[in-house]
Amino acid sequence: MIINFDNIAEETFVGFKGGHGELLTRNYVDGNCKIMKSTLSPGAASGLHTHTGDSEIVYIVSGTATFHCDGLTETATAGQVHYCPEGHSHYMENNTDTDLCYIAIVPRHEVK
């Protein structure tokens, strides 16, 4: 299956998940997985959230992301991946003056 993000309407969120600033995103969702092509504006941040029943993989396409995961702060640049396992909490910031573009994949986990 090919997902063409150009055929998915772009949505704008301000304060995504309780954060601040603007997030532009195109999302494919099928009930088993969410795949997002997103741009986090300069100075923006997502809100802190915990992954329950899913995990998240974030591939940095361009820009620099600062991730806060379980009390640890890490910086990721183009070509790097941040992973937040199920049961863990994280948020990301764009502390730069350029857009942060990324692909995020959030697979749902089976209930045990």
XYZ file of N, CA, C and O in Angstrom:
448
model
N 0.845 -1.182 0.000
C 0.000 0.000 0.000
C 0.889 1.243 0.000
O 1.816 1.342 0.798
N 0.611 2.163 -0.872
C 1.315 3.440 -0.933
C 0.438 4.504 -0.277
O -0.749 4.616 -0.579
N 1.032 5.266 0.618
C 0.332 6.391 1.240
C 0.910 7.659 0.639
O 2.110 7.926 0.768
N 0.067 8.420 -0.053
C 0.493 9.677 -0.657
C -0.046 10.818 0.198
O -1.239 11.138 0.144
N 0.825 11.413 0.992
C 0.393 12.478 1.892
C -0.143 13.695 1.145
O -0.922 14.466 1.707
N 0.252 13.862 -0.127
C -0.274 14.975 -0.918
C -1.783 14.852 -1.139
O -2.457 15.846 -1.417
N -2.323 13.631 -1.003
C -3.755 13.394 -1.178
C -4.533 13.426 0.137
O -5.723 13.132 0.153
N -3.851 13.766 1.234
C -4.491 13.846 2.548
C -4.537 15.308 2.968
O -3.521 16.010 2.901
N -5.686 15.762 3.384
C -5.850 17.163 3.784
C -4.944 17.496 4.971
O -4.834 16.715 5.922
N -4.308 18.659 4.878
C -3.457 19.113 5.973
C -4.319 19.746 7.056
O -5.242 20.506 6.766
N -4.005 19.419 8.302
C -4.695 19.998 9.455
C -3.712 20.863 10.215
O -2.512 20.568 10.248
N -4.213 21.901 10.860
C -3.397 22.775 11.693
C -3.871 22.663 13.131
O -5.069 22.757 13.402
N -2.925 22.432 14.039
C -3.218 22.380 15.469
C -2.368 23.422 16.171
O -1.178 23.568 15.880
N -2.973 24.128 17.097
C -2.239 25.037 17.968
C -2.305 24.438 19.364
O -3.386 24.122 19.859
N -1.139 24.211 19.967
C -1.115 23.597 21.296
C -1.380 22.106 21.254
O -2.125 21.581 22.081
N -0.776 21.398 20.299
C -1.008 19.960 20.123
C -0.728 19.196 21.414
O 0.329 19.336 22.012
N -1.694 18.429 21.863
C -1.630 17.610 23.086
C -1.255 18.437 24.315
O -0.573 17.970 25.216
N -1.673 19.706 24.317
C -1.412 20.574 25.462
C -0.108 21.347 25.366
O 0.275 22.038 26.307
N 0.569 21.260 24.228
C 1.816 22.007 24.030
C 1.519 23.439 23.621
O 0.483 24.000 23.989
N 2.427 24.022 22.838
C 2.228 25.395 22.383
C 2.788 25.553 20.970
O 3.603 24.756 20.522
N 2.312 26.577 20.295
C 2.756 26.820 18.926
C 1.970 25.984 17.930
O 1.013 25.284 18.278
N 2.396 26.065 16.663
C 1.639 25.477 15.553
C 2.252 24.183 15.025
O 3.460 24.082 14.844
N 1.374 23.215 14.778
C 1.733 21.946 14.151
C 0.866 21.781 12.909
O -0.357 21.890 12.978
N 1.512 21.536 11.760
C 0.804 21.211 10.521
C 0.994 19.718 10.298
O 2.112 19.210 10.403
N -0.087 19.001 9.976
C 0.041 17.551 9.861
C -0.927 16.972 8.837
O -2.031 17.484 8.642
N -0.478 15.916 8.202
C -1.297 15.097 7.297
C -1.239 13.687 7.872
O -0.148 13.122 7.987
N -2.398 13.125 8.235
C -2.436 11.863 8.969
C -3.174 10.767 8.213
O -4.294 10.982 7.745
N -2.534 9.610 8.155
C -3.197 8.396 7.680
C -3.520 7.573 8.923
O -2.630 7.301 9.746
N -4.782 7.174 9.081
C -5.213 6.408 10.246
C -6.108 5.278 9.775
O -7.055 5.511 9.016
N -5.809 4.044 10.221
C -6.658 2.923 9.827
C -7.152 2.079 10.995
O -7.718 1.025 10.794
N -6.940 2.523 12.222
C -7.379 1.749 13.381
C -6.281 0.879 13.968
O -6.315 0.533 15.139
N -5.322 0.488 13.151
C -4.183 -0.297 13.634
C -2.930 0.555 13.777
O -2.030 0.213 14.540
N -2.867 1.625 13.013
C -1.665 2.456 12.994
C -2.027 3.866 12.544
O -2.916 4.054 11.723
N -1.323 4.836 13.102
C -1.425 6.220 12.644
C -0.054 6.581 12.075
O 0.970 6.354 12.713
N -0.041 7.145 10.860
C 1.190 7.577 10.213
C 1.013 9.041 9.875
O 0.070 9.415 9.166
N 1.912 9.867 10.392
C 1.764 11.314 10.285
C 2.975 11.938 9.607
O 4.106 11.629 9.974
N 2.732 12.803 8.669
C 3.774 13.650 8.087
C 3.502 15.044 8.621
O 2.467 15.642 8.314
N 4.416 15.559 9.439
C 4.118 16.773 10.194
C 5.246 17.783 10.142
O 6.406 17.433 9.931
N 4.875 19.039 10.404
C 5.825 20.134 10.534
C 5.512 20.877 11.827
O 4.391 21.358 12.014
N 6.504 20.939 12.702
C 6.385 21.682 13.957
C 7.099 23.018 13.752
O 8.285 23.059 13.396
N 6.373 24.100 13.945
C 6.890 25.449 13.690
C 7.993 25.824 14.679
O 8.054 25.282 15.789
N 8.836 26.779 14.308
C 9.869 27.256 15.231
C 9.266 27.712 16.557
O 8.243 28.393 16.588
N 9.884 27.286 17.663
C 9.423 27.655 18.990
C 8.252 26.853 19.515
O 7.839 27.025 20.656
N 7.704 25.942 18.708
C 6.532 25.155 19.119
C 6.951 23.878 19.842
O 8.091 23.412 19.731
N 6.002 23.300 20.568
C 6.228 22.045 21.285
C 4.921 21.278 21.384
O 3.849 21.871 21.500
N 5.025 19.954 21.337
C 3.864 19.116 21.656
C 3.754 19.067 23.178
O 4.703 19.422 23.886
N 2.622 18.612 23.669
C 2.463 18.463 25.104
C 2.951 17.098 25.575
O 2.998 16.134 24.800
N 3.315 17.015 26.834
C 3.730 15.748 27.443
C 2.562 14.773 27.393
O 1.435 15.121 27.760
N 2.824 13.556 26.903
C 1.789 12.536 26.854
C 2.413 11.153 27.033
O 3.590 10.949 26.756
N 1.606 10.227 27.530
C 2.036 8.855 27.786
C 1.430 7.941 26.737
O 0.253 8.064 26.412
N 2.232 7.023 26.222
C 1.738 6.063 25.233
C 1.188 4.840 25.959
O 1.929 4.067 26.543
N -0.128 4.726 25.898
C -0.836 3.607 26.507
C -1.538 2.855 25.386
O -2.373 3.419 24.683
N -1.157 1.606 25.163
C -1.755 0.812 24.092
C -1.104 1.038 22.749
O -1.542 0.481 21.742
N -0.079 1.879 22.713
C 0.662 2.118 21.475
C 2.077 2.585 21.809
O 2.424 2.749 22.974
N 2.887 2.784 20.799
C 4.216 3.361 20.938
C 4.367 4.378 19.814
O 3.459 4.532 18.987
N 5.501 5.093 19.777
C 5.681 6.084 18.719
C 7.121 6.087 18.232
O 8.058 6.077 19.022
N 7.266 6.102 16.912
C 8.546 6.208 16.241
C 8.519 7.517 15.462
O 7.600 7.745 14.666
N 9.506 8.383 15.674
C 9.550 9.684 15.009
C 10.848 9.782 14.209
O 11.937 9.805 14.789
N 10.730 9.847 12.880
C 11.877 9.990 11.976
C 12.000 11.460 11.580
O 11.044 12.038 11.056
N 13.153 12.048 11.840
C 13.366 13.455 11.526
C 13.757 13.580 10.056
O 14.782 13.046 9.629
N 12.924 14.284 9.290
C 13.183 14.511 7.865
C 14.117 15.705 7.691
O 15.097 15.645 6.952
N 13.807 16.815 8.385
C 14.667 17.991 8.348
C 14.451 18.801 9.618
O 13.387 18.740 10.232
N 15.474 19.535 10.003
C 15.396 20.328 11.215
C 15.991 19.586 12.400
O 16.611 18.529 12.248
N 15.763 20.157 13.569
C 16.296 19.604 14.819
C 15.171 19.524 15.836
O 14.459 20.510 16.064
N 15.025 18.361 16.447
C 14.004 18.138 17.467
C 14.666 17.916 18.820
O 15.668 17.200 18.908
N 14.102 18.518 19.837
C 14.522 18.231 21.210
C 13.423 17.381 21.835
O 12.267 17.810 21.911
N 13.790 16.164 22.229
C 12.832 15.234 22.829
C 13.072 15.146 24.330
O 14.222 15.120 24.782
N 11.973 15.097 25.065
C 12.007 14.887 26.504
C 11.242 13.593 26.752
O 10.032 13.535 26.516
N 11.943 12.553 27.178
C 11.332 11.227 27.340
C 11.745 10.650 28.686
O 12.943 10.427 28.928
N 10.764 10.458 29.547
C 11.009 9.883 30.871
C 12.115 10.630 31.620
O 12.979 10.036 32.255
N 12.109 11.958 31.510
C 13.069 12.773 32.241
C 14.411 12.964 31.551
O 15.259 13.703 32.031
N 14.638 12.319 30.417
C 15.878 12.446 29.658
C 15.643 13.391 28.483
O 14.624 13.293 27.800
N 16.575 14.299 28.229
C 16.484 15.215 27.094
C 17.504 14.813 26.050
O 18.682 14.626 26.368
N 17.036 14.669 24.791
C 17.899 14.283 23.683
C 17.567 15.146 22.470
O 16.427 15.555 22.299
N 18.567 15.355 21.616
C 18.374 16.108 20.388
C 18.538 15.172 19.206
O 19.478 14.372 19.166
N 17.622 15.266 18.248
C 17.677 14.447 17.031
C 17.672 15.361 15.821
O 16.959 16.373 15.796
N 18.461 14.991 14.823
C 18.548 15.758 13.586
C 18.157 14.874 12.411
O 17.902 13.678 12.579
N 18.129 15.464 11.230
C 17.698 14.766 10.016
C 18.380 13.406 9.884
O 19.590 13.290 10.046
N 17.554 12.382 9.640
C 18.037 11.019 9.476
C 18.043 10.210 10.758
O 18.258 8.998 10.724
N 17.784 10.850 11.892
C 17.743 10.132 13.163
C 16.302 9.840 13.574
O 15.353 10.456 13.078
N 16.157 8.878 14.490
C 14.844 8.420 14.939
C 14.758 8.497 16.458
O 15.694 8.116 17.163
N 13.622 8.982 16.938
C 13.291 8.930 18.369
C 12.236 7.845 18.536
O 11.288 7.761 17.744
N 12.382 7.028 19.581
C 11.420 5.961 19.863
C 10.905 6.129 21.284
O 11.694 6.244 22.231
N 9.584 6.138 21.435
C 8.944 6.173 22.747
C 8.119 4.904 22.899
O 7.078 4.752 22.255
N 8.589 3.948 23.717
C 7.868 2.684 23.878
C 6.537 2.854 24.622
O 6.315 3.849 25.318
N 5.709 1.860 24.489
C 4.448 1.809 25.223
C 4.722 1.965 26.716
O 5.687 1.407 27.254
N 3.880 2.756 27.371
C 4.000 2.966 28.809
C 4.949 4.089 29.199
O 5.094 4.401 30.377
N 5.588 4.709 28.226
C 6.524 5.791 28.503
C 5.921 7.127 28.072
O 4.995 7.180 27.265
N 6.479 8.216 28.603
C 5.962 9.562 28.347
C 7.015 10.405 27.646
O 8.206 10.284 27.932
N 6.536 11.270 26.743
C 7.463 12.154 26.038
C 6.750 13.383 25.483
O 5.537 13.450 25.434
N 7.577 14.343 25.064
C 7.119 15.461 24.244
C 8.305 15.954 23.446
O 9.455 15.628 23.743
N 8.028 16.723 22.382
C 9.099 17.258 21.552
C 8.960 18.758 21.403
O 7.852 19.302 21.497
N 10.113 19.393 21.193
C 10.165 20.833 20.989
C 10.969 21.150 19.736
O 11.883 20.401 19.380
N 10.627 22.255 19.124
C 11.433 22.820 18.048
C 12.010 24.118 18.597
O 11.352 25.154 18.570
N 13.228 24.033 19.117
C 13.880 25.193 19.731
C 14.731 25.971 18.737
O 15.649 26.665 19.141
N 14.425 25.832 17.453
C 15.214 26.488 16.416
C 14.370 27.554 15.714
O 13.187 27.722 16.024
N 14.978 28.212 14.743
C 14.246 29.226 13.977
C 13.840 28.715 12.596
O 13.480 29.495 11.718
N 13.891 27.381 12.403
C 13.444 26.766 11.151
C 12.439 25.663 11.450
O 12.402 25.128 12.559
N 11.631 25.317 10.447
C 10.640 24.257 10.619
C 11.299 22.917 10.952
O 12.400 22.617 10.477
N 10.607 22.126 11.741
C 10.993 20.750 12.041
C 10.018 19.840 11.300
O 8.818 19.862 11.581
N 10.515 19.085 10.323
C 9.669 18.177 9.549
C 9.980 16.742 9.947
O 11.153 16.366 10.051
N 8.937 15.959 10.166
C 9.139 14.583 10.612
C 7.995 13.682 10.166
O 6.916 14.144 9.811
N 8.288 12.392 10.196
C 7.291 11.347 9.980
C 7.152 10.615 11.311
O 8.158 10.153 11.881
N 5.944 10.502 11.819
C 5.695 9.769 13.061
C 4.797 8.580 12.763
O 3.823 8.694 12.018
N 5.160 7.450 13.345
C 4.382 6.220 13.194
C 3.972 5.758 14.585
O 4.829 5.598 15.470
N 2.670 5.582 14.777
C 2.128 5.183 16.076
C 1.335 3.885 15.887
O 0.140 3.918 15.577
N 2.015 2.734 16.056
C 1.304 1.455 15.932
C 0.552 1.126 17.223
O 1.066 1.353 18.320
N -0.651 0.635 17.065
C -1.440 0.193 18.204
C -0.947 -1.184 18.636
O -0.615 -2.031 17.807
N -0.908 -1.425 19.929
C -0.475 -2.720 20.456
C -1.689 -3.544 20.855
O -2.728 -2.990 21.230
N -1.550 -4.836 20.775
C -2.629 -5.724 21.197
C -2.844 -5.629 22.682
O -1.892 -5.494 23.452
N -4.080 -5.681 23.105
C -4.399 -5.704 24.522
C -4.106 -7.112 25.035
O -4.525 -8.103 24.457
N -3.350 -7.174 26.120
C -2.949 -8.482 26.677
C -3.818 -8.896 27.814
O -4.372 -8.161 28.519
